[in-house]
Short mmCIF file of C-alpha atoms in Angstrom, two decimals:
data_model
loop_
_atom_site.label_atom_id
_atom_site.label_comp_id
_atom_site.label_asym_id
_atom_site.label_seq_id
_atom_site.Cartn_x
_atom_site.Cartn_y
_atom_site.Cartn_z
CA MET I 1 89.43 37.45 -7.44
CA SER I 2 86.55 38.63 -9.62
CA THR I 3 85.28 37.70 -13.05
CA GLU I 4 84.22 39.92 -15.92
CA GLY I 5 83.18 39.55 -19.52
CA THR I 6 81.31 36.93 -21.45
CA ALA I 7 81.34 33.13 -21.35
CA SER I 8 84.09 31.56 -19.24
CA PRO I 9 86.38 34.59 -18.91
CA PRO I 10 89.63 34.21 -17.00
CA ALA I 11 89.55 35.16 -13.33
CA VAL I 12 91.16 38.53 -12.80
CA GLN I 13 92.89 40.45 -10.05
CA ASP I 14 93.63 44.16 -10.41
CA GLY I 15 95.90 46.42 -8.44
CA VAL I 16 98.09 49.50 -8.36
CA LEU I 17 101.59 49.30 -6.95
CA VAL I 18 102.63 52.62 -5.38
CA LEU I 19 106.40 52.86 -5.06
CA ASP I 20 107.60 53.92 -1.63
CA HIS I 21 110.63 55.66 -3.14
CA PRO I 22 111.42 57.93 -6.09
CA LEU I 23 112.12 56.12 -9.36
CA ARG I 24 115.54 56.92 -10.76
CA LEU I 25 115.39 56.88 -14.54
CA HIS I 26 117.84 55.38 -17.01
CA PHE I 27 118.32 58.62 -18.94
CA GLY I 28 118.69 60.74 -15.82
CA GLY I 29 116.44 62.39 -13.29
CA GLU I 30 113.75 60.74 -11.26
CA LEU I 31 110.03 60.60 -10.76
CA PRO I 32 109.16 61.42 -7.13
CA ARG I 33 105.99 59.33 -7.10
CA VAL I 34 105.17 56.40 -9.34
CA GLU I 35 102.04 54.26 -9.51
CA LEU I 36 102.03 51.09 -11.60
CA ALA I 37 98.67 49.60 -12.64
CA TRP I 38 98.55 45.84 -13.21
CA ARG I 39 96.16 42.99 -13.90
CA LEU I 40 96.62 39.25 -13.38
CA ALA I 41 94.26 37.07 -15.43
CA GLY I 42 93.97 33.30 -15.36
CA THR I 43 92.93 30.34 -13.26
CA GLY I 44 96.33 29.18 -12.06
CA GLY I 45 99.60 27.76 -13.28
CA PRO I 46 102.82 29.55 -14.29
CA VAL I 47 102.81 33.32 -14.65
CA VAL I 48 103.57 34.90 -18.01
CA ALA I 49 103.99 38.66 -18.41
CA ALA I 50 102.43 39.79 -21.71
CA LEU I 51 103.62 43.15 -23.05
CA GLY I 52 102.60 44.74 -26.33
CA GLY I 53 102.99 47.94 -28.31
CA ILE I 54 103.02 51.38 -26.74
CA SER I 55 99.23 51.57 -26.71
CA ALA I 56 98.84 48.15 -25.05
CA GLY I 57 98.12 48.00 -21.35
CA ARG I 58 97.13 45.81 -18.44
CA TYR I 59 93.96 44.58 -20.12
CA VAL I 60 95.31 41.70 -22.19
CA ALA I 61 92.94 38.73 -22.35
CA THR I 62 89.65 38.09 -24.05
CA GLY I 63 86.60 38.61 -21.87
CA THR I 64 88.17 41.64 -20.17
CA PRO I 65 87.59 45.31 -21.06
CA HIS I 66 89.60 46.43 -24.08
CA GLY I 67 91.80 43.33 -24.09
CA TRP I 68 94.50 44.29 -26.59
CA TRP I 69 95.46 40.62 -27.24
CA SER I 70 91.94 39.23 -27.10
CA ASP I 71 92.43 37.08 -30.22
CA ILE I 72 95.51 35.44 -28.69
CA VAL I 73 95.07 35.32 -24.90
CA GLY I 74 92.16 33.62 -23.15
CA PRO I 75 90.60 30.24 -22.40
CA GLY I 76 91.44 27.83 -25.21
CA LEU I 77 93.35 30.46 -27.21
CA ALA I 78 97.00 30.49 -28.27
CA LEU I 79 98.11 31.67 -24.83
CA ASP I 80 95.63 29.71 -22.75
CA THR I 81 94.53 31.28 -19.46
CA ARG I 82 93.38 27.84 -18.28
CA ARG I 83 97.04 26.78 -18.26
CA CYS I 84 98.76 29.96 -17.06
CA CYS I 85 98.16 33.37 -15.54
CA ILE I 86 98.81 36.46 -17.62
CA LEU I 87 100.32 39.53 -16.00
CA GLY I 88 99.70 42.81 -17.80
CA ILE I 89 100.79 46.34 -16.95
CA ASP I 90 100.12 49.87 -18.09
CA PHE I 91 103.40 51.32 -19.32
CA LEU I 92 105.17 54.14 -17.52
CA GLY I 93 104.74 57.31 -19.58
CA GLY I 94 101.72 55.92 -21.38
CA SER I 95 98.05 56.78 -21.50
CA GLY I 96 96.82 54.30 -18.89
CA ARG I 97 96.53 54.27 -15.10
CA THR I 98 100.30 54.07 -14.54
CA THR I 99 102.14 57.36 -14.01
CA GLY I 100 102.53 59.29 -17.26
CA PRO I 101 102.20 62.75 -18.74
CA GLY I 102 98.82 64.34 -18.23
CA SER I 103 96.90 66.13 -20.91
CA GLY I 104 98.68 69.40 -21.66
CA GLN I 105 101.68 68.46 -19.51
CA THR I 106 105.13 69.35 -20.77
CA GLY I 107 108.47 68.29 -19.39
CA PHE I 108 107.71 64.64 -18.61
CA PRO I 109 111.10 62.90 -18.62
CA SER I 110 112.41 60.54 -21.28
CA ILE I 111 111.58 56.91 -20.52
CA SER I 112 113.69 53.86 -21.31
CA ALA I 113 112.69 50.24 -21.80
CA TYR I 114 114.98 49.65 -18.81
CA ASP I 115 112.65 51.81 -16.69
CA GLN I 116 109.67 49.71 -17.76
CA ALA I 117 111.63 46.55 -16.97
CA GLN I 118 112.59 47.88 -13.54
CA LEU I 119 108.94 48.46 -12.67
CA LEU I 120 107.94 45.00 -13.92
CA HIS I 121 110.70 43.47 -11.81
CA GLN I 122 109.55 45.33 -8.71
CA LEU I 123 105.96 44.32 -9.37
CA ALA I 124 106.81 40.63 -9.79
CA ARG I 125 108.71 40.67 -6.50
CA HIS I 126 105.92 42.57 -4.76
CA LEU I 127 103.35 40.01 -5.90
CA GLY I 128 105.59 37.05 -5.10
CA LEU I 129 105.70 36.01 -8.77
CA SER I 130 109.46 36.07 -9.30
CA PRO I 131 110.83 34.30 -11.22
CA LEU I 132 108.29 34.70 -14.00
CA GLU I 133 107.82 31.66 -16.19
CA ALA I 134 108.11 33.86 -19.27
CA ILE I 135 107.88 37.35 -20.63
CA VAL I 136 106.12 37.44 -23.97
CA GLY I 137 106.84 40.79 -25.55
CA ALA I 138 105.68 42.08 -28.91
CA SER I 139 106.87 45.32 -30.54
CA TYR I 140 107.74 47.75 -27.70
CA GLY I 141 106.96 45.00 -25.20
CA GLY I 142 109.68 42.88 -26.80
CA MET I 143 112.15 45.67 -26.16
CA VAL I 144 111.11 45.71 -22.51
CA ALA I 145 111.48 41.93 -22.32
CA LEU I 146 115.05 42.14 -23.63
CA ALA I 147 115.90 44.93 -21.18
CA PHE I 148 114.46 42.86 -18.31
CA ALA I 149 116.47 39.77 -19.25
CA GLU I 150 119.70 41.75 -19.49
CA ARG I 151 119.29 43.30 -16.03
CA TRP I 152 117.53 40.49 -14.12
CA PRO I 153 118.34 37.16 -15.81
CA ASP I 154 117.40 35.14 -12.72
CA ALA I 155 113.93 36.70 -12.54
CA VAL I 156 112.55 35.13 -15.74
CA GLN I 157 112.79 31.62 -17.15
CA ASN I 158 112.06 32.27 -20.83
CA LEU I 159 111.56 35.09 -23.33
CA VAL I 160 109.40 35.23 -26.42
CA VAL I 161 110.21 38.35 -28.42
CA ILE I 162 107.98 39.13 -31.39
CA GLY I 163 108.91 41.88 -33.82
CA ALA I 164 111.50 43.60 -31.63
CA ALA I 165 115.29 43.82 -31.77
CA ASP I 166 118.07 45.13 -29.56
CA HIS I 167 117.91 48.56 -31.18
CA ALA I 168 115.57 50.57 -33.36
CA HIS I 169 116.24 50.57 -37.09
CA PRO I 170 117.16 54.06 -38.41
CA MET I 171 114.43 53.94 -41.07
CA SER I 172 111.82 53.19 -38.43
CA THR I 173 113.22 56.03 -36.34
CA ALA I 174 112.82 58.29 -39.36
CA TRP I 175 109.14 57.40 -39.67
CA ARG I 176 108.48 57.84 -35.96
CA SER I 177 110.41 61.13 -35.83
CA VAL I 178 108.03 62.58 -38.39
CA GLN I 179 105.05 61.25 -36.43
CA ARG I 180 106.29 62.92 -33.24
CA ALA I 181 106.93 66.16 -35.10
CA ILE I 182 103.34 66.15 -36.35
CA VAL I 183 101.99 65.67 -32.83
CA ARG I 184 104.28 68.31 -31.30
CA TYR I 185 103.30 70.77 -34.03
CA ALA I 186 99.63 70.11 -33.29
CA LEU I 187 100.14 70.39 -29.52
CA GLU I 188 101.69 73.83 -29.97
CA ARG I 189 98.47 74.81 -31.72
CA HIS I 190 96.27 73.22 -29.04
CA ASP I 191 95.08 70.42 -31.31
CA GLY I 192 96.94 67.41 -29.99
CA PRO I 193 94.22 64.91 -30.97
CA GLY I 194 94.23 66.23 -34.54
CA GLY I 195 97.98 65.72 -34.75
CA LEU I 196 97.74 62.28 -33.20
CA LYS I 197 95.11 61.28 -35.78
CA LEU I 198 97.51 62.11 -38.61
CA ALA I 199 100.50 60.50 -36.88
CA ARG I 200 98.57 57.28 -36.34
CA ALA I 201 97.37 57.25 -39.94
CA LEU I 202 100.99 57.57 -41.07
CA ALA I 203 102.06 54.84 -38.65
CA MET I 204 99.50 52.41 -40.07
CA THR I 205 101.27 52.56 -43.43
CA THR I 206 104.35 51.07 -41.73
CA TYR I 207 102.61 48.49 -39.54
CA ARG I 208 100.91 46.55 -42.33
CA SER I 209 102.34 44.97 -45.47
CA ALA I 210 102.33 46.40 -48.97
CA ARG I 211 100.57 43.21 -50.12
CA GLU I 212 97.65 43.81 -47.77
CA PHE I 213 97.22 47.40 -48.98
CA ALA I 214 97.37 46.25 -52.60
CA GLU I 215 94.68 43.64 -51.98
CA ARG I 216 92.35 45.92 -50.01
CA PHE I 217 92.75 49.39 -51.45
CA SER I 218 93.40 49.16 -55.18
CA GLY I 219 90.05 50.64 -56.15
CA GLU I 220 89.57 53.85 -58.07
CA PRO I 221 89.50 57.20 -56.25
CA GLN I 222 86.27 59.18 -55.96
CA ALA I 223 85.83 62.86 -56.69
CA ILE I 224 84.48 64.49 -53.52
CA ASP I 225 84.11 68.24 -52.96
CA GLY I 226 86.49 69.16 -55.73
CA HIS I 227 89.28 66.70 -54.94
CA PHE I 228 89.96 63.00 -55.21
CA ARG I 229 89.73 60.69 -52.23
CA PHE I 230 91.51 57.35 -52.41
CA PRO I 231 90.10 54.14 -50.89
CA VAL I 232 93.00 53.77 -48.46
CA GLU I 233 92.30 57.19 -46.92
CA ASP I 234 89.06 56.09 -45.26
CA TYR I 235 90.87 53.23 -43.56
CA LEU I 236 93.84 55.31 -42.42
CA TYR I 237 91.82 58.19 -41.01
CA ALA I 238 89.35 55.86 -39.30
CA ARG I 239 92.27 54.22 -37.51
CA GLY I 240 93.63 57.65 -36.67
CA ASP I 241 90.31 58.86 -35.27
CA ALA I 242 89.92 55.75 -33.10
CA TYR I 243 93.43 56.10 -31.71
CA ALA I 244 93.13 59.81 -30.99
CA ALA I 245 89.88 59.18 -29.13
CA SER I 246 91.54 56.82 -26.67
CA TYR I 247 95.18 57.87 -26.32
CA LEU I 248 96.92 61.01 -25.06
CA PRO I 249 99.13 62.80 -27.59
CA GLU I 250 101.69 63.54 -24.87
CA ALA I 251 101.91 59.85 -23.99
CA PHE I 252 102.37 58.93 -27.65
CA VAL I 253 105.32 61.32 -27.94
CA CYS I 254 106.88 59.93 -24.76
CA LEU I 255 106.71 56.25 -25.66
CA SER I 256 107.41 56.71 -29.37
CA GLU I 257 110.65 58.39 -28.31
CA SER I 258 111.32 55.51 -25.91
CA ILE I 259 111.24 53.08 -28.84
CA ASP I 260 113.88 55.05 -30.69
CA LEU I 261 116.08 55.40 -27.60
CA HIS I 262 116.08 51.63 -27.18
CA ARG I 263 119.50 49.97 -26.93
CA VAL I 264 120.31 46.79 -25.05
CA ASP I 265 123.48 44.67 -24.97
CA ALA I 266 122.37 41.39 -26.49
CA THR I 267 125.67 39.73 -25.62
CA ARG I 268 124.67 39.96 -21.93
CA ILE I 269 121.28 38.27 -22.39
CA ARG I 270 121.55 34.59 -21.45
CA VAL I 271 117.87 33.80 -20.78
CA PRO I 272 116.52 31.17 -23.22
CA THR I 273 114.86 33.20 -25.96
CA THR I 274 112.49 32.51 -28.81
CA LEU I 275 112.49 35.23 -31.45
CA VAL I 276 109.58 35.57 -33.85
CA ALA I 277 110.28 37.60 -36.97
CA ILE I 278 107.76 38.58 -39.62
CA ILE I 279 109.23 38.47 -43.10
CA GLU I 280 107.02 41.38 -44.25
CA ASP I 281 107.74 43.54 -41.17
CA GLN I 282 108.75 47.03 -42.30
CA VAL I 283 109.30 48.35 -38.76
CA VAL I 284 111.67 45.63 -37.52
CA PRO I 285 113.41 44.16 -40.58
CA LEU I 286 114.18 40.46 -40.74
CA THR I 287 117.90 41.23 -40.97
CA ASP I 288 117.76 42.91 -37.55
CA MET I 289 116.07 39.88 -36.00
CA ARG I 290 118.66 37.55 -37.50
CA ALA I 291 121.46 39.76 -36.21
CA LEU I 292 119.88 39.75 -32.73
CA ARG I 293 119.74 35.95 -32.81
CA ASP I 294 123.45 35.84 -33.53
CA ARG I 295 124.32 38.25 -30.68
CA LEU I 296 122.25 36.72 -27.87
CA ALA I 297 124.35 34.84 -25.31
CA GLY I 298 121.82 32.21 -24.22
CA PRO I 299 119.93 29.43 -26.00
CA THR I 300 118.12 31.07 -28.89
CA ARG I 301 115.88 30.09 -31.75
CA LEU I 302 114.45 32.28 -34.49
CA ILE I 303 111.08 31.52 -36.03
CA GLU I 304 110.34 33.35 -39.28
CA ILE I 305 106.73 33.67 -40.37
CA SER I 306 105.11 35.26 -43.40
CA SER I 307 102.07 37.42 -42.75
CA LEU I 308 99.83 39.71 -44.71
CA TYR I 309 99.68 41.87 -41.58
CA GLY I 310 103.37 42.82 -41.43
CA HIS I 311 104.46 44.19 -38.07
CA ASP I 312 100.91 43.76 -36.75
CA ALA I 313 101.13 39.98 -37.21
CA PHE I 314 101.50 39.57 -33.46
CA LEU I 315 97.88 40.71 -33.14
CA LYS I 316 96.54 38.41 -35.84
CA GLU I 317 98.51 35.21 -36.37
CA SER I 318 96.96 33.05 -33.66
CA ALA I 319 97.83 29.69 -35.24
CA ALA I 320 101.53 30.52 -35.59
CA LEU I 321 101.71 31.90 -32.06
CA ARG I 322 99.89 28.87 -30.63
CA ARG I 323 102.75 26.69 -31.90
CA VAL I 324 105.33 29.05 -30.41
CA PHE I 325 103.73 29.18 -26.97
CA ALA I 326 103.10 25.42 -26.90
CA GLU I 327 106.84 24.85 -26.93
CA LEU I 328 107.57 26.99 -23.88
CA PRO I 329 108.89 24.50 -21.30
CA GLY I 330 106.76 25.72 -18.40
CA LEU I 331 103.48 25.77 -20.31
CA GLY I 332 103.57 22.28 -21.74
CA ALA I 333 101.81 20.95 -24.79
CA GLN I 334 98.59 22.61 -25.88
CA ASP I 335 95.80 21.41 -28.11
CA PRO I 336 96.60 21.87 -31.84
#
């Protein structure tokens, strides 16, 4: 174990699991060599796998480099690393240390949430962590959690699925299809980062709520260099620039497609599940979350929250998530 970060960070252990066999993929074909990067953070207790959106990775908690859930996971936070250990992974096909498309690489195979779940299952067994106390999955990570529970119900005690359903909504697929087309167009012209910047800017308009944009960006446009620039543009392109500086365009295309290929059979999922739906979520509509609740075979509850942040509420709503996590049987009561 080693420690990193600022005051009282969780203890961390890092590793890379190298499969000793080719990985057969859900949509056909196989990867001859797969490496899976992981991090375990915490000071003991039950193990919870925390999985986020396609750009999330193994760095989850506060006090660790680039912790994607640093407002939610850490000592004294909603998911308290003094009470449990958090297992994070870099997704297959993503932009992290786990096997994925390299810069300029074409022909990387299509990846399913089932493939991600298979790797997580193998990792948990390799580390002696099976069964996991819980998988907490948000956005794409929620899809992986559902796929895991369908295939390996005895390997996890509980699910928390935030802003993810058993299939992608066609309107969300429409938005993402345009984003992928932008990136592919740019890649053909050897400007993948430029395309990714625009795709991410477009994506941000779907992640957040209309109410937030109205409150933040209702100012008057400014005339600059012969055209008008609207207040929201600075925000969107800043988010696009930051994303393009840290993520591979090829990985974005791979995992964006994986979202839209997502289909699981909810009637086969019997693991106790807590669903968290955001009323303002444009990407995963509330109706889809309610329909998933009705199809799941095991004990299920649906918590509906309202958030200015829309789909991105899982990154921001620490108080609401604290209450959700406190009711997980294996984690016990937490401080209010």
